[in-house]
PDB file of C-alpha atoms (C1' of nucleotides) in Angstrom:
ATOM      1  CA  MET A   1      41.868-116.888-102.726  1.00  0.00           C
ATOM      2  CA  PRO A   2      38.606-118.686-102.113  1.00  0.00           C
ATOM      3  CA  GLU A   3      37.755-119.828 -98.275  1.00  0.00           C
ATOM      4  CA  LEU A   4      34.696-121.853 -97.526  1.00  0.00           C
ATOM      5  CA  PRO A   5      32.169-119.200 -98.560  1.00  0.00           C
ATOM      6  CA  GLU A   6      33.656-118.678-101.878  1.00  0.00           C
ATOM      7  CA  VAL A   7      34.204-122.520-102.524  1.00  0.00           C
ATOM      8  CA  GLU A   8      30.643-123.108-101.650  1.00  0.00           C
ATOM      9  CA  THR A   9      29.604-120.358-104.023  1.00  0.00           C
ATOM     10  CA  ILE A  10      31.632-121.927-106.849  1.00  0.00           C
ATOM     11  CA  ARG A  11      30.125-125.463-105.945  1.00  0.00           C
ATOM     12  CA  ARG A  12      26.588-123.979-106.208  1.00  0.00           C
ATOM     13  CA  THR A  13      27.234-122.172-109.398  1.00  0.00           C
ATOM     14  CA  LEU A  14      29.056-124.871-111.157  1.00  0.00           C
ATOM     15  CA  ALA A  15      26.570-127.597-110.103  1.00  0.00           C
ATOM     16  CA  GLU A  16      23.735-125.558-111.699  1.00  0.00           C
ATOM     17  CA  HIS A  17      25.297-125.991-115.065  1.00  0.00           C
ATOM     18  CA  VAL A  18      27.303-129.220-115.187  1.00  0.00           C
ATOM     19  CA  THR A  19      25.439-131.903-113.150  1.00  0.00           C
ATOM     20  CA  ASP A  20      24.783-134.910-115.140  1.00  0.00           C
ATOM     21  CA  LEU A  21      26.675-133.715-118.118  1.00  0.00           C
ATOM     22  CA  LYS A  22      29.413-135.766-119.676  1.00  0.00           C
ATOM     23  CA  ILE A  23      33.061-134.847-120.336  1.00  0.00           C
ATOM     24  CA  GLU A  24      33.625-135.258-123.789  1.00  0.00           C
ATOM     25  CA  GLU A  25      37.097-133.756-124.130  1.00  0.00           C
ATOM     26  CA  ILE A  26      39.978-132.510-122.114  1.00  0.00           C
ATOM     27  CA  LYS A  27      42.564-130.164-122.971  1.00  0.00           C
ATOM     28  CA  LEU A  28      45.487-129.957-120.826  1.00  0.00           C
ATOM     29  CA  ILE A  29      47.239-126.713-121.445  1.00  0.00           C
ATOM     30  CA  TRP A  30      49.418-126.726-118.472  1.00  0.00           C
ATOM     31  CA  PRO A  31      49.871-130.354-117.355  1.00  0.00           C
ATOM     32  CA  SER A  32      51.264-129.625-113.908  1.00  0.00           C
ATOM     33  CA  ALA A  33      47.729-128.283-112.939  1.00  0.00           C
ATOM     34  CA  VAL A  34      46.682-131.968-112.453  1.00  0.00           C
ATOM     35  CA  ILE A  35      48.047-134.235-110.202  1.00  0.00           C
ATOM     36  CA  GLY A  36      47.415-137.838-109.215  1.00  0.00           C
ATOM     37  CA  TRP A  37      48.094-139.593-112.530  1.00  0.00           C
ATOM     38  CA  GLU A  38      50.457-139.351-115.392  1.00  0.00           C
ATOM     39  CA  ASP A  39      49.509-136.613-117.727  1.00  0.00           C
ATOM     40  CA  ARG A  40      48.830-138.642-120.649  1.00  0.00           C
ATOM     41  CA  SER A  41      46.363-140.892-118.978  1.00  0.00           C
ATOM     42  CA  PHE A  42      44.559-137.996-117.335  1.00  0.00           C
ATOM     43  CA  GLU A  43      42.452-137.350-120.554  1.00  0.00           C
ATOM     44  CA  ALA A  44      42.040-141.036-120.877  1.00  0.00           C
ATOM     45  CA  LEU A  45      40.556-141.479-117.392  1.00  0.00           C
ATOM     46  CA  VAL A  46      38.375-138.596-117.192  1.00  0.00           C
ATOM     47  CA  THR A  47      37.020-138.189-120.847  1.00  0.00           C
ATOM     48  CA  GLY A  48      33.366-139.995-121.184  1.00  0.00           C
ATOM     49  CA  ARG A  49      32.810-139.538-117.503  1.00  0.00           C
ATOM     50  CA  ARG A  50      29.582-138.126-116.186  1.00  0.00           C
ATOM     51  CA  ILE A  51      29.591-135.519-113.587  1.00  0.00           C
ATOM     52  CA  GLN A  52      27.208-136.838-110.936  1.00  0.00           C
ATOM     53  CA  THR A  53      27.434-134.182-107.971  1.00  0.00           C
ATOM     54  CA  ILE A  54      29.807-131.638-106.798  1.00  0.00           C
ATOM     55  CA  ASP A  55      30.584-131.653-102.918  1.00  0.00           C
ATOM     56  CA  ARG A  56      32.878-129.453-100.871  1.00  0.00           C
ATOM     57  CA  ARG A  57      34.975-130.325 -98.011  1.00  0.00           C
ATOM     58  CA  GLY A  58      36.591-127.274 -96.376  1.00  0.00           C
ATOM     59  CA  LYS A  59      38.095-125.277 -99.258  1.00  0.00           C
ATOM     60  CA  TYR A  60      38.237-128.543-101.526  1.00  0.00           C
ATOM     61  CA  LEU A  61      35.820-128.959-104.333  1.00  0.00           C
ATOM     62  CA  LEU A  62      35.007-132.566-104.782  1.00  0.00           C
ATOM     63  CA  ILE A  63      33.615-133.185-108.604  1.00  0.00           C
ATOM     64  CA  ARG A  64      32.295-136.863-108.261  1.00  0.00           C
ATOM     65  CA  LEU A  65      32.506-138.773-111.603  1.00  0.00           C
ATOM     66  CA  ASP A  66      31.035-142.000-112.932  1.00  0.00           C
ATOM     67  CA  SER A  67      32.708-145.252-111.858  1.00  0.00           C
ATOM     68  CA  ASP A  68      33.931-143.947-108.533  1.00  0.00           C
ATOM     69  CA  LEU A  69      36.381-141.344-109.698  1.00  0.00           C
ATOM     70  CA  THR A  70      36.701-137.951-108.007  1.00  0.00           C
ATOM     71  CA  LEU A  71      38.287-134.822-109.051  1.00  0.00           C
ATOM     72  CA  ILE A  72      39.533-132.837-106.052  1.00  0.00           C
ATOM     73  CA  ALA A  73      40.003-129.056-106.865  1.00  0.00           C
ATOM     74  CA  HIS A  74      41.786-126.554-104.786  1.00  0.00           C
ATOM     75  CA  MET A  75      41.965-123.064-105.874  1.00  0.00           C
ATOM     76  CA  ARG A  76      44.589-121.798-103.434  1.00  0.00           C
ATOM     77  CA  MET A  77      44.887-118.134-104.056  1.00  0.00           C
ATOM     78  CA  THR A  78      43.798-117.205-107.341  1.00  0.00           C
ATOM     79  CA  GLY A  79      42.400-120.391-109.086  1.00  0.00           C
ATOM     80  CA  ARG A  80      39.013-120.141-110.938  1.00  0.00           C
ATOM     81  CA  LEU A  81      36.412-122.580-112.318  1.00  0.00           C
ATOM     82  CA  ASN A  82      34.401-121.002-115.020  1.00  0.00           C
ATOM     83  CA  TYR A  83      31.395-122.383-116.801  1.00  0.00           C
ATOM     84  CA  TYR A  84      30.879-121.272-120.454  1.00  0.00           C
ATOM     85  CA  ALA A  85      27.584-122.171-122.295  1.00  0.00           C
ATOM     86  CA  GLU A  86      29.460-122.024-125.531  1.00  0.00           C
ATOM     87  CA  TYR A  87      32.820-122.397-126.998  1.00  0.00           C
ATOM     88  CA  GLN A  88      35.428-119.993-125.414  1.00  0.00           C
ATOM     89  CA  GLU A  89      38.938-119.487-126.376  1.00  0.00           C
ATOM     90  CA  PRO A  90      41.236-120.202-123.320  1.00  0.00           C
ATOM     91  CA  GLU A  91      42.734-117.196-121.978  1.00  0.00           C
ATOM     92  CA  LYS A  92      46.200-116.534-120.848  1.00  0.00           C
ATOM     93  CA  HIS A  93      45.962-118.243-117.278  1.00  0.00           C
ATOM     94  CA  THR A  94      43.753-121.104-118.457  1.00  0.00           C
ATOM     95  CA  HIS A  95      45.345-124.517-117.544  1.00  0.00           C
ATOM     96  CA  VAL A  96      42.468-127.114-118.151  1.00  0.00           C
ATOM     97  CA  VAL A  97      39.594-127.039-120.236  1.00  0.00           C
ATOM     98  CA  PHE A  98      36.746-129.711-119.859  1.00  0.00           C
ATOM     99  CA  ARG A  99      34.656-129.820-122.786  1.00  0.00           C
ATOM    100  CA  LEU A 100      31.034-130.924-121.797  1.00  0.00           C
ATOM    101  CA  GLU A 101      27.931-132.067-123.735  1.00  0.00           C
ATOM    102  CA  GLN A 102      26.662-128.830-123.163  1.00  0.00           C
ATOM    103  CA  GLY A 103      29.447-125.880-122.932  1.00  0.00           C
ATOM    104  CA  GLU A 104      32.821-126.267-120.995  1.00  0.00           C
ATOM    105  CA  VAL A 105      34.398-125.642-117.725  1.00  0.00           C
ATOM    106  CA  HIS A 106      37.805-123.771-117.784  1.00  0.00           C
ATOM    107  CA  PHE A 107      40.269-124.200-114.711  1.00  0.00           C
ATOM    108  CA  SER A 108      42.542-121.101-114.781  1.00  0.00           C
ATOM    109  CA  ASP A 109      44.908-119.719-112.068  1.00  0.00           C
ATOM    110  CA  VAL A 110      47.228-116.849-112.430  1.00  0.00           C
ATOM    111  CA  ARG A 111      49.595-117.672-109.916  1.00  0.00           C
ATOM    112  CA  LYS A 112      49.579-121.420-110.724  1.00  0.00           C
ATOM    113  CA  PHE A 113      49.228-122.755-106.945  1.00  0.00           C
ATOM    114  CA  GLY A 114      45.872-124.341-107.652  1.00  0.00           C
ATOM    115  CA  ARG A 115      45.565-128.121-108.401  1.00  0.00           C
ATOM    116  CA  ILE A 116      43.049-130.586-109.505  1.00  0.00           C
ATOM    117  CA  GLN A 117      43.773-134.221-108.235  1.00  0.00           C
ATOM    118  CA  VAL A 118      42.258-137.151-109.745  1.00  0.00           C
ATOM    119  CA  ILE A 119      41.656-140.085-107.213  1.00  0.00           C
ATOM    120  CA  PRO A 120      39.343-143.116-106.877  1.00  0.00           C
ATOM    121  CA  THR A 121      36.299-141.872-104.842  1.00  0.00           C
ATOM    122  CA  PRO A 122      36.796-144.493-101.903  1.00  0.00           C
ATOM    123  CA  GLN A 123      40.420-142.818-101.372  1.00  0.00           C
ATOM    124  CA  CYS A 124      38.630-139.696-100.383  1.00  0.00           C
ATOM    125  CA  ILE A 125      37.454-141.530 -97.242  1.00  0.00           C
ATOM    126  CA  SER A 126      40.887-142.480 -96.385  1.00  0.00           C
ATOM    127  CA  GLY A 127      44.353-141.861 -97.743  1.00  0.00           C
ATOM    128  CA  SER A 128      43.918-138.420 -98.904  1.00  0.00           C
ATOM    129  CA  THR A 129      44.557-134.925 -97.264  1.00  0.00           C
ATOM    130  CA  LEU A 130      40.686-134.698 -96.744  1.00  0.00           C
ATOM    131  CA  CYS A 131      40.625-137.191 -94.048  1.00  0.00           C
ATOM    132  CA  LYS A 132      42.912-135.112 -91.848  1.00  0.00           C
ATOM    133  CA  LEU A 133      40.832-132.056 -92.197  1.00  0.00           C
ATOM    134  CA  GLY A 134      39.080-130.494 -89.108  1.00  0.00           C
ATOM    135  CA  PRO A 135      35.308-130.434 -88.719  1.00  0.00           C
ATOM    136  CA  GLU A 136      33.023-128.589 -90.947  1.00  0.00           C
ATOM    137  CA  PRO A 137      32.120-125.416 -89.218  1.00  0.00           C
ATOM    138  CA  LEU A 138      28.561-125.176 -90.602  1.00  0.00           C
ATOM    139  CA  GLU A 139      27.395-128.607 -89.708  1.00  0.00           C
ATOM    140  CA  SER A 140      25.283-129.303 -86.752  1.00  0.00           C
ATOM    141  CA  GLU A 141      28.160-131.720 -85.474  1.00  0.00           C
ATOM    142  CA  PHE A 142      30.455-128.620 -84.868  1.00  0.00           C
ATOM    143  CA  THR A 143      29.525-127.365 -81.339  1.00  0.00           C
ATOM    144  CA  PRO A 144      31.302-125.262 -78.923  1.00  0.00           C
ATOM    145  CA  ASP A 145      32.558-128.508 -77.230  1.00  0.00           C
ATOM    146  CA  VAL A 146      33.918-129.473 -80.455  1.00  0.00           C
ATOM    147  CA  LEU A 147      35.685-126.306 -80.998  1.00  0.00           C
ATOM    148  CA  ARG A 148      37.395-126.387 -77.413  1.00  0.00           C
ATOM    149  CA  GLU A 149      38.500-130.129 -77.952  1.00  0.00           C
ATOM    150  CA  ARG A 150      40.069-129.056 -81.466  1.00  0.00           C
ATOM    151  CA  PHE A 151      42.012-126.326 -79.643  1.00  0.00           C
ATOM    152  CA  GLY A 152      43.137-128.894 -77.191  1.00  0.00           C
ATOM    153  CA  LYS A 153      46.271-127.909 -75.061  1.00  0.00           C
ATOM    154  CA  LYS A 154      48.077-126.376 -77.996  1.00  0.00           C
ATOM    155  CA  LYS A 155      50.125-123.337 -77.329  1.00  0.00           C
ATOM    156  CA  LEU A 156      48.971-121.323 -80.338  1.00  0.00           C
ATOM    157  CA  SER A 157      47.537-118.009 -80.928  1.00  0.00           C
ATOM    158  CA  LEU A 158      43.928-118.140 -82.011  1.00  0.00           C
ATOM    159  CA  LYS A 159      45.064-116.883 -85.309  1.00  0.00           C
ATOM    160  CA  ALA A 160      47.262-119.416 -86.090  1.00  0.00           C
ATOM    161  CA  ALA A 161      44.778-122.150 -84.745  1.00  0.00           C
ATOM    162  CA  LEU A 162      41.885-121.020 -86.870  1.00  0.00           C
ATOM    163  CA  LEU A 163      43.948-120.897 -89.832  1.00  0.00           C
ATOM    164  CA  ASP A 164      45.104-124.647 -89.411  1.00  0.00           C
ATOM    165  CA  GLN A 165      42.844-126.585 -91.496  1.00  0.00           C
ATOM    166  CA  HIS A 166      43.412-129.594 -89.260  1.00  0.00           C
ATOM    167  CA  VAL A 167      41.809-127.798 -86.493  1.00  0.00           C
ATOM    168  CA  LEU A 168      38.789-126.440 -88.373  1.00  0.00           C
ATOM    169  CA  ALA A 169      38.283-126.742 -92.192  1.00  0.00           C
ATOM    170  CA  GLY A 170      37.448-123.615 -94.359  1.00  0.00           C
ATOM    171  CA  LEU A 171      38.580-120.505 -92.575  1.00  0.00           C
ATOM    172  CA  GLY A 172      41.441-118.379 -94.284  1.00  0.00           C
ATOM    173  CA  ASN A 173      42.494-114.999 -93.523  1.00  0.00           C
ATOM    174  CA  ILE A 174      39.581-113.008 -94.318  1.00  0.00           C
ATOM    175  CA  TYR A 175      37.060-114.901 -92.227  1.00  0.00           C
ATOM    176  CA  VAL A 176      39.595-115.608 -89.329  1.00  0.00           C
ATOM    177  CA  ASP A 177      39.854-111.802 -88.812  1.00  0.00           C
ATOM    178  CA  GLU A 178      35.962-111.230 -89.270  1.00  0.00           C
ATOM    179  CA  SER A 179      35.112-113.900 -86.914  1.00  0.00           C
ATOM    180  CA  LEU A 180      37.533-112.948 -84.106  1.00  0.00           C
ATOM    181  CA  PHE A 181      36.099-109.417 -84.536  1.00  0.00           C
ATOM    182  CA  LYS A 182      32.655-110.516 -84.203  1.00  0.00           C
ATOM    183  CA  ALA A 183      33.346-112.532 -81.069  1.00  0.00           C
ATOM    184  CA  GLY A 184      35.461-109.705 -79.522  1.00  0.00           C
ATOM    185  CA  ILE A 185      38.526-111.706 -78.903  1.00  0.00           C
ATOM    186  CA  SER A 186      41.850-110.574 -79.859  1.00  0.00           C
ATOM    187  CA  PRO A 187      43.561-112.810 -82.483  1.00  0.00           C
ATOM    188  CA  GLU A 188      46.882-112.652 -80.234  1.00  0.00           C
ATOM    189  CA  ARG A 189      45.182-114.804 -77.217  1.00  0.00           C
ATOM    190  CA  GLY A 190      46.354-118.105 -76.713  1.00  0.00           C
ATOM    191  CA  VAL A 191      43.762-120.951 -77.546  1.00  0.00           C
ATOM    192  CA  ASP A 192      44.343-122.154 -74.021  1.00  0.00           C
ATOM    193  CA  THR A 193      43.219-118.896 -72.345  1.00  0.00           C
ATOM    194  CA  LEU A 194      39.601-118.932 -73.470  1.00  0.00           C
ATOM    195  CA  SER A 195      36.830-119.140 -71.007  1.00  0.00           C
ATOM    196  CA  GLU A 196      33.780-121.256 -71.874  1.00  0.00           C
ATOM    197  CA  GLU A 197      31.774-118.092 -72.617  1.00  0.00           C
ATOM    198  CA  GLU A 198      34.444-117.109 -75.177  1.00  0.00           C
ATOM    199  CA  ILE A 199      34.645-120.445 -76.529  1.00  0.00           C
ATOM    200  CA  CYS A 200      30.712-120.169 -77.216  1.00  0.00           C
ATOM    201  CA  LYS A 201      30.841-116.592 -78.649  1.00  0.00           C
ATOM    202  CA  LEU A 202      33.640-117.547 -81.069  1.00  0.00           C
ATOM    203  CA  HIS A 203      31.870-120.577 -82.181  1.00  0.00           C
ATOM    204  CA  GLN A 204      28.534-118.478 -82.706  1.00  0.00           C
ATOM    205  CA  ALA A 205      30.638-115.801 -84.429  1.00  0.00           C
ATOM    206  CA  ILE A 206      32.486-118.352 -87.016  1.00  0.00           C
ATOM    207  CA  GLN A 207      29.126-119.825 -87.833  1.00  0.00           C
ATOM    208  CA  THR A 208      27.577-116.365 -88.449  1.00  0.00           C
ATOM    209  CA  ILE A 209      30.289-114.932 -90.455  1.00  0.00           C
ATOM    210  CA  LEU A 210      30.505-117.908 -92.683  1.00  0.00           C
ATOM    211  CA  GLN A 211      26.753-118.198 -93.375  1.00  0.00           C
ATOM    212  CA  ALA A 212      26.696-114.200 -94.182  1.00  0.00           C
ATOM    213  CA  GLY A 213      29.708-114.781 -96.389  1.00  0.00           C
ATOM    214  CA  ILE A 214      27.679-117.649 -98.350  1.00  0.00           C
ATOM    215  CA  ASP A 215      24.539-115.452 -98.554  1.00  0.00           C
ATOM    216  CA  ALA A 216      26.583-112.721-100.106  1.00  0.00           C
ATOM    217  CA  GLN A 217      28.191-115.208-102.279  1.00  0.00           C
ATOM    218  CA  GLY A 218      31.582-114.512-101.180  1.00  0.00           C
ATOM    219  CA  THR A 219      34.225-111.920-100.878  1.00  0.00           C
ATOM    220  CA  SER A 220      35.780-110.461-104.104  1.00  0.00           C
ATOM    221  CA  PHE A 221      38.540-108.279-102.491  1.00  0.00           C
ATOM    222  CA  ARG A 222      40.667-109.167-105.304  1.00  0.00           C
ATOM    223  CA  ASP A 223      40.383-111.937-107.784  1.00  0.00           C
ATOM    224  CA  TYR A 224      37.595-114.182-106.715  1.00  0.00           C
ATOM    225  CA  ARG A 225      34.816-115.198-109.050  1.00  0.00           C
ATOM    226  CA  ASP A 226      32.175-117.594-109.090  1.00  0.00           C
ATOM    227  CA  ALA A 227      31.367-120.107-112.011  1.00  0.00           C
ATOM    228  CA  ASN A 228      29.633-117.552-113.709  1.00  0.00           C
ATOM    229  CA  GLY A 229      32.432-115.026-113.590  1.00  0.00           C
ATOM    230  CA  GLU A 230      30.326-113.041-110.859  1.00  0.00           C
ATOM    231  CA  LYS A 231      31.634-111.176-107.901  1.00  0.00           C
ATOM    232  CA  GLY A 232      30.517-111.800-104.305  1.00  0.00           C
ATOM    233  CA  PHE A 233      29.464-108.764-102.330  1.00  0.00           C
ATOM    234  CA  PHE A 234      30.456-109.639 -98.821  1.00  0.00           C
ATOM    235  CA  GLU A 235      33.333-107.060 -98.852  1.00  0.00           C
ATOM    236  CA  ARG A 236      30.830-104.559 -98.298  1.00  0.00           C
ATOM    237  CA  GLU A 237      30.220-106.314 -94.733  1.00  0.00           C
ATOM    238  CA  LEU A 238      33.949-106.562 -93.719  1.00  0.00           C
ATOM    239  CA  HIS A 239      34.900-104.947 -90.423  1.00  0.00           C
ATOM    240  CA  VAL A 240      38.492-105.433 -90.249  1.00  0.00           C
ATOM    241  CA  TYR A 241      40.106-107.568 -93.196  1.00  0.00           C
ATOM    242  CA  GLY A 242      41.849-105.034 -95.461  1.00  0.00           C
ATOM    243  CA  ARG A 243      41.084-102.073 -93.234  1.00  0.00           C
ATOM    244  CA  GLY A 244      44.355-101.576 -91.156  1.00  0.00           C
ATOM    245  CA  GLY A 245      44.726 -98.150 -90.026  1.00  0.00           C
ATOM    246  CA  GLU A 246      41.222 -97.258 -90.675  1.00  0.00           C
ATOM    247  CA  PRO A 247      38.710 -96.448 -88.020  1.00  0.00           C
ATOM    248  CA  CYS A 248      36.606 -99.309 -86.261  1.00  0.00           C
ATOM    249  CA  LYS A 249      33.066 -99.230 -87.721  1.00  0.00           C
ATOM    250  CA  VAL A 250      31.811 -99.895 -84.071  1.00  0.00           C
ATOM    251  CA  CYS A 251      34.074 -97.591 -81.992  1.00  0.00           C
ATOM    252  CA  GLY A 252      35.957 -95.553 -84.199  1.00  0.00           C
ATOM    253  CA  GLN A 253      39.373 -96.703 -82.879  1.00  0.00           C
ATOM    254  CA  THR A 254      42.302 -96.957 -85.285  1.00  0.00           C
ATOM    255  CA  LEU A 255      42.441-100.690 -86.437  1.00  0.00           C
ATOM    256  CA  GLU A 256      45.688-102.376 -85.560  1.00  0.00           C
ATOM    257  CA  ARG A 257      47.766-104.355 -88.492  1.00  0.00           C
ATOM    258  CA  LEU A 258      50.121-106.860 -87.505  1.00  0.00           C
ATOM    259  CA  ARG A 259      51.739-110.058 -88.640  1.00  0.00           C
ATOM    260  CA  LEU A 260      50.627-113.167 -86.956  1.00  0.00           C
ATOM    261  CA  ALA A 261      51.088-116.642 -88.052  1.00  0.00           C
ATOM    262  CA  GLY A 262      52.957-115.343 -91.118  1.00  0.00           C
ATOM    263  CA  ARG A 263      49.776-113.417 -92.283  1.00  0.00           C
ATOM    264  CA  THR A 264      48.662-109.914 -92.052  1.00  0.00           C
ATOM    265  CA  THR A 265      46.129-109.519 -89.243  1.00  0.00           C
ATOM    266  CA  VAL A 266      43.916-106.696 -88.476  1.00  0.00           C
ATOM    267  CA  TYR A 267      41.720-106.101 -85.293  1.00  0.00           C
ATOM    268  CA  CYS A 268      40.436-103.477 -83.054  1.00  0.00           C
ATOM    269  CA  SER A 269      42.426-103.327 -79.682  1.00  0.00           C
ATOM    270  CA  ARG A 270      39.191-101.672 -78.170  1.00  0.00           C
ATOM    271  CA  CYS A 271      36.418-104.138 -79.243  1.00  0.00           C
ATOM    272  CA  GLN A 272      38.629-107.333 -79.031  1.00  0.00           C
ATOM    273  CA  LYS A 273      40.008-108.377 -75.725  1.00  0.00           C
TER     274      LYS A 273
ATOM    275  C1'  DA B   1      56.846-121.484 -84.512  1.00  0.00           C
ATOM    276  C1'  DC B   2      58.648-118.765 -87.989  1.00  0.00           C
ATOM    277  C1'  DT B   3      60.395-118.443 -93.089  1.00  0.00           C
ATOM    278  C1'  DA B   4      60.744-119.831 -97.669  1.00  0.00           C
ATOM    279  C1'  DA B   5      59.028-121.643-101.518  1.00  0.00           C
ATOM    280  C1'  DC B   6      55.607-122.303-105.205  1.00  0.00           C
ATOM    281  C1'  DC B   7      53.902-118.083-109.225  1.00  0.00           C
ATOM    282  C1'  DT B   8      52.349-113.581-111.285  1.00  0.00           C
ATOM    283  C1'  DG B   9      50.106-109.174-111.024  1.00  0.00           C
ATOM    284  C1'  DT B  10      49.401-104.774-109.033  1.00  0.00           C
ATOM    285  C1'  DA B  11      50.226-100.920-106.263  1.00  0.00           C
ATOM    286  C1'  DA B  12      53.354 -98.216-103.478  1.00  0.00           C
TER     287       DA B  12
ATOM    288  C1'  DT C   1      62.294-101.630-107.228  1.00  0.00           C
ATOM    289  C1'  DT C   2      59.918-103.723-103.555  1.00  0.00           C
ATOM    290  C1'  DA C   3      56.361-105.364-101.042  1.00  0.00           C
ATOM    291  C1'  DC C   4      52.187-107.861-100.850  1.00  0.00           C
ATOM    292  C1'  DA C   5      48.270-110.777-102.196  1.00  0.00           C
ATOM    293  C1'  DG C   6      41.509-115.205 -99.921  1.00  0.00           C
ATOM    294  C1'  DG C   7      47.001-121.044 -99.311  1.00  0.00           C
ATOM    295  C1'  DT C   8      49.605-124.831 -98.185  1.00  0.00           C
ATOM    296  C1'  DT C   9      53.825-127.561 -97.301  1.00  0.00           C
ATOM    297  C1'  DA C  10      58.313-128.353 -96.491  1.00  0.00           C
ATOM    298  C1'  DG C  11      61.981-126.861 -94.536  1.00  0.00           C
ATOM    299  C1'  DT C  12      64.941-124.987 -90.399  1.00  0.00           C
TER     300       DT C  12
END
DNA sequence: ACTAACCTGTAA
DNA sequence: TTACAGGTTAGT
């Protein structure tokens, strides 16, 4: 579900409520949602710790606790982190409840793909999947040169490369298709066929689209909600995602739908070359 | 470089 | 009943 703009929105809305609060109790309703430690020690480990800050890396949420412990949360397709100011009865798909000094946070996930991993904070730097991620697309170190370098000499479609979190962190099916539309480049093109000008256009499009997604508080095409249970409204600005067979908003041509890198892909064959 | 697997829900 | 869904990983 959440891609970079959605995870960033969850980060912001959650941080507003829980920063500096102590975790007083853990309820592990579905213990498999938590990894990294034996189930019974998870509660002991996390209970009594204070939430210091919440960071984000790609689609991962990093909840920093006291004494160098980090919770790494990934929502996969349908995961949610909800904050409630008062006691809330767990819902059908709630897997973990964090009771805080003030209110509580519920981790829920219909499809049970999402996970919360507990690791010592130093291990985030080395020894976790985080260190293998590609660059953060909205940071100033991400330049057109970096994008070209990340593509390297791979023989991959743009679609496959941009979905690969080791190439660039944070893009998923929605924002890849939207970025390629904005750049005017076909998702089927090989990464090794782009001119310098096209690399620049794509770099610019990725940053513009992701920032617009954050500004709109994400895309609630289906299940996504922020920590307050609110929808995002980027759906209104989608040009291609979920619009296969409909007319292009720019030129009117019927949008193509195909399967690329295992994912449904939509693009305009007139606007994107 | 595809495909299946992990799950449940919804829509065709 | 079947296909498909904002993701990732482990298998051919």
